[in-house]
Each structure stands twice: as C-alpha cells, then as structure tokens.
Amino acid sequence: MTSNIRLNKWIHEMADLCRPDRIHWCDGSDSEYQSLLQMMVSKGVAIPLNPKKRPGCYLFRSHPSDVARVENRTFISSLRQDDAGPTNNWIDPQSLKSTMTDLFSGSMVGRTMYVIPFSMGPVGSPLSKIGVEITDSPYVVANMRIMTRIGKPVLDFLGSDGEFVPCLHSVGYPLLPGMVDPQWPCAPIEKKFISHFPEERLIWSYGSGYGGNALLGKKCFALRIASVQARDEGWLAEHMLILKITNPEGKSKYITGAFPSACGKTNLAMLVPTLPGWKVETVGDDIAWMKFGKDGRLYAINPEAGFFGVAPGTSAQSNPNAMKCVEKNTLFTNVALTDDGDVWWEGIGYDAPDHLIDWQGRDWYKGQSKEPAAHPNSRFTTPAHQCPSISPDWIAEEGVPISAILIGGRRPSTIPLVNESFSWEHGVFLGSIMGSEITAATISDQIGKVRRDPFAMLPFMGYHIGDYFRHWLNIGKMTTPEKLPKIYYVNWFRKNAEGKFIWPGYGENSRVLKWIFERLEGKAASQKTPIGNLPTPDSLDLDGLRVNPSELASILTVDLGGWKREAEDVRSYYRIFENKLPSALADQLDQLDQRLR
Ligand code: TSX
Ligand code: MN
C-alpha cells in the first residue's frame, strides 16, 4: 500500500486488466523473501541446495524454451519508427498496446500479483531512479530482491508524488480452474513480447520468466529506458563494468568498461592482479550510470545490487571472487545438481562427478552424456555485498569519479592489446566501431566477419543508434577536455598462426591497467600511430611474463593491412546510419584513412 496517487491508480488498472486472485505488496523484508522461497520449495519450483555446502542457496530450472533474452521479440515502441532506428524492432505503440492488452487480459487469473517497488542505485541517491514491477512470478520477486533494492524504503522515498517507471510483467500462463501450474510457466515464442515505450517511460513484458526478459530493472529499465532518460537529461546509461584500481603507493582511480557478451566483463570487474602491490576492487559488473558532478567530472554508480552472472566458465582460476560470492544466499538457474546437493557447471574448474542431474532434470553420466549438464546460459543471482573484491565505494550516493573508459571485443586479429584514443571524438569513433568476430558459437552464417556492437549497447539501445553517437559527442562538449575520461580500446583475444591466444589475459590484464593508470598520471610513455597511442616497448610492465617476443610485438604494433581492411569495412557498416551518422564520426573515418596511407 502506498500514498502515491499515480502508483495506486496504475496498480488498480493493471489488476483490473490482469485479474489476479490476490495482490501482494512486497516489503522487501527477509521474512518475506524466506516465505516466498519456502512456498516455491513446497511447489517443487525451487530446490534447496545442501545447507552444509551452499547455505541459503536454491536451484531453479526453466522451461527449455525459455533460457535467454529474446532479441527478436524485444521491441522499442517509440511514436515514430525513425526514433527506434535501424538496429531495433519496432511496432507502433497503439497496435502493440492493443495486441498486448489482449494478452495481459486475465493473464494473472489463479495467480498472485506481486508489486515490487525498486530503486536502481542506492535509495535516495541523486543518481538513482525508481521503478515498480508488477509480476505474477515469485521467482522474479526473489531475483529482484537480490539484483535491486526493493520494498518499504523505496515506497517511503517515493512518497505521495515521487516519479517511477512502471514495469508490467506476466509469465503469460493464467491458471484457469482445473489447470495445474507447470514448474516454469511461460508463453510460446510468438506470444512473447519484451516491449518498451520510451516516450512514456513504460515497460511491458509478457510470456517469459527468464533473466533480462523478466527482471525488468536490469536491461529493460537500467539500459533501454534509462538510455532515453540519459539522452534527454544529459547523462550516460551504459553497458559497463566499474572497477577501482589502486597502485602500490595507495593512489586509486575508477575505470568503466564496455564489452559485449562472452568477453569476460564480470571477470575483469573482479580481477585479481598478478602485479605485486596493485589492487582491483569491484564497483559494478554490468551497468554504469554516469552523470556530471559539480566539478565537471563524470561520476558513476552501479544501479544494481547483485550479479546475474553466466555460470559456465566461472572457476577459482577465472574468477575466484565470483566463486566466493556464490557460496551462500545465491539463486542458481539451469545449472547441474550433484547427488550431494551442490551445483556443477562446465568450466567450474574441477571434473564432474560420475552422476549429475542436468539442467532439464534428467540423469547425466560422465563420459556417457553428450550434452552439457548445465545450460550454456545458466546463471547465478548473488548479492554484490558478498563479493570479496567489492569496493566500499560501491554504494557511494554521489558515485565514483571516472578517469578512463575501456571498450573492447573479441578480435583474433587487427586490434592491438591496448590503444589510447587521441581525443573524446576519436574515442567515440572507436566505440562506434567496436565488436567481436563471429565464431561458431554465434548462430550465424557469417563466420570470420566482425559483428559490430557499438559500446556493447546494440541489444540494449532505447532509441536510434545514430542519435546515441551524437549524444556521446555532445557529452564531450559539456565539460573541459581534461576532465573527461580517456577512452582505451583493449583486446585480450588476439590469436597466433596456430589459433592460440597470444595474451594470457585474466590477472595479467593488470599490466594493461597499470599502463593506463600511469598514462592518466602522465607517467607512462606512448607512441603515436595512425590508429591511436600505443605503449612503447618498455612502458608496458612485462616483468616475469612468458610470451613469445615476436607474437607479443604483433599485438603491440599496428597491422597496417588489417587496419586498411578494417577502415573499408567500417565505411560499409556506417551506411546503415544514413543521415543520422554524425559528421564528426564520418570525419574520424576519413582522418583514419588519411593516416593509414
Ligand atoms: O574473462 C576473460 N578475460 C578477462 C579477465 C579478466 N576471458 C574469458 C572470456 C570468456 C568469458 C578470457 N579468455 C581472457 C580474459 O582476459 N582471455 C581469454 C583468452 C585466453 C584463454 C585461455 C588462456 C589464455 C587466454 N590460457 C590458457 O588456457 C592456459
Ligand atoms: Mn550485460
């Protein structure tokens, strides 16, 4: 219950539309969380893990058709199609609302409608924003309690006239009399709609219970809707990690980083440096909201309160901090279950036991079963405060001042280990052309080509991508150049002639972070090249690193032929933006061409 007039009105309207059996206002208390989990355990929806091995942990198994975000069912329903741009699905809002109103009509019959007031960012921070999610999924409530701040403190802060983003969600499976509730209710793909109405700051999600489709604070609000708010209000809502790095003298800087999926963003956010005396702490692993402070610098908050991480590949070797984080109070989805009530996944760092229950609840035998035991997109939902590397500043209401922005992707050739942009405009140019090479893991017929994913925002843009580039360029004009973060293009994924990774990556990336830190201090040397400032051979700390010298040289120098092909490819990629491509970026491409001649 709330005194907020607009919220009460919206809840009543949505209840009249969805016709739930009952309404539950989430207070966010621990007892509420525990009783929801108990209810799901009693229905067989949640499996409690062995409290001696994973105290407070539960396993969920989704329907095999509902295992990931559905980009082809995700819509930016702006009033004008041109505002959604060439990279988004668009349906006109009137027609989409009419279709979805029919779907939502009676969609919660036989179910409880949960009302989740949530804050993205610390409650009351000037950088935070409030949302309210209506959902008929108790799994969503439990996950939202970890991923955001929910409940009474949010309602209190909202008051009678506070603003919020309404987020309507239903799994799309009404329980008519006599029907049994399946373990993971959801709707078939053609009835799934993940819809955003940017002018209204409104989200409607129907038919999926999974991750980014259903936990509406994350991708839907904190990126797609917030990117529109950020454009209109003069700030940045970005798909970026935030880390704090401290040198051996105790001096700290904050760095954000945009990387597409499968580049190890969470691993980088929780990195354990191999360089003695250096420390990395975690502020956020997925989303950064950046606004100008009074001093003209950009300050970032992590709008989330937990990590919704991909489990496979997470191990004590690749990410010891994440492994510690998921030891307790963690919800697992679609991982494998061991006979002693623990979890297992591919790449956890130790062999599977002889027998497992796989992510679909089937017996799985080592050496016999052909399919992976955990789904490749299986997840952990875990509280950020449990992470051993979490920075005390992760809840700073004023945010943390950003000195550098990293951008990067998986590029087996051409892109060097690290490249410092000449200027903000040049950095925005590099951000606009970043991406990953398409591999067999990407379902595509274009293996070997680059899938451009500007600022890793392609699936998360709430408006026209060309207008987004213009917004980034405008941000650069809102303060003095020396107060802007410097932009660095990094690439951990160069391969040699045998197809093996050249750079050891992981904790050794601290060598690259050290170079960046010392560049920001005006200490490390660089050499100007046609593509940007690269480390001089002795400015990068390679002490004790065993990498073949000629291969090392290849990732620290400019591949002229490769970059000429890159520039040509960028020219054809830039055509999709038509008249929306800012002239500053066209100029940057022309200048790159000139310098490569
Ligand atoms: O996360 C990764 N990072 C960033 C770490 C802070 N990964 C995993 C990506 C998939 C999620 C990496 N993979 C990184 C990296 O820097 N580098 C690589 C490629 C690589 C893989 C294995 C080895 C070296 C490099 N070495 C051996 O297997 C021994
Ligand atoms: Mn992400």
mmCIF file of C-alpha atoms and ligand atoms in Angstrom, residues 69 218-219 223 239-240 259-261 265-266 285-287 304 308 379 456 460, ligand 2:
data_model
loop_
_atom_site.group_PDB
_atom_site.id
_atom_site.type_symbol
_atom_site.label_atom_id
_atom_site.label_comp_id
_atom_site.label_asym_id
_atom_site.label_seq_id
_atom_site.Cartn_x
_atom_site.Cartn_y
_atom_site.Cartn_z
ATOM 1 C CA ARG A 69 16.868 -12.988 -23.696
ATOM 2 C CA LYS A 218 18.160 -4.551 -15.462
ATOM 3 C CA LYS A 219 18.317 -4.420 -19.272
ATOM 4 C CA LEU A 223 19.686 0.368 -20.142
ATOM 5 C CA HIS A 239 26.511 -1.427 -20.515
ATOM 6 C CA MET A 240 29.719 -1.113 -18.488
ATOM 7 C CA PHE A 259 32.407 -5.217 -23.536
ATOM 8 C CA PRO A 260 29.919 -7.334 -25.492
ATOM 9 C CA SER A 261 28.747 -10.656 -24.023
ATOM 10 C CA LYS A 265 33.209 -8.417 -18.219
ATOM 11 C CA THR A 266 32.405 -9.924 -14.811
ATOM 12 C CA ASP A 285 29.921 -5.763 -13.359
ATOM 13 C CA ASP A 286 27.267 -4.854 -15.937
ATOM 14 C CA ILE A 287 25.733 -1.370 -15.894
ATOM 15 C CA GLU A 304 22.254 -2.810 -9.424
ATOM 16 C CA PHE A 308 23.340 -12.031 -12.577
ATOM 17 C CA ARG A 379 23.120 -18.200 -14.211
ATOM 18 C CA ALA A 456 28.235 -3.111 -26.362
ATOM 19 C CA PHE A 460 20.132 -2.525 -25.200
HETATM 20 MN MN MN B 2 25.320 -7.459 -19.771
#
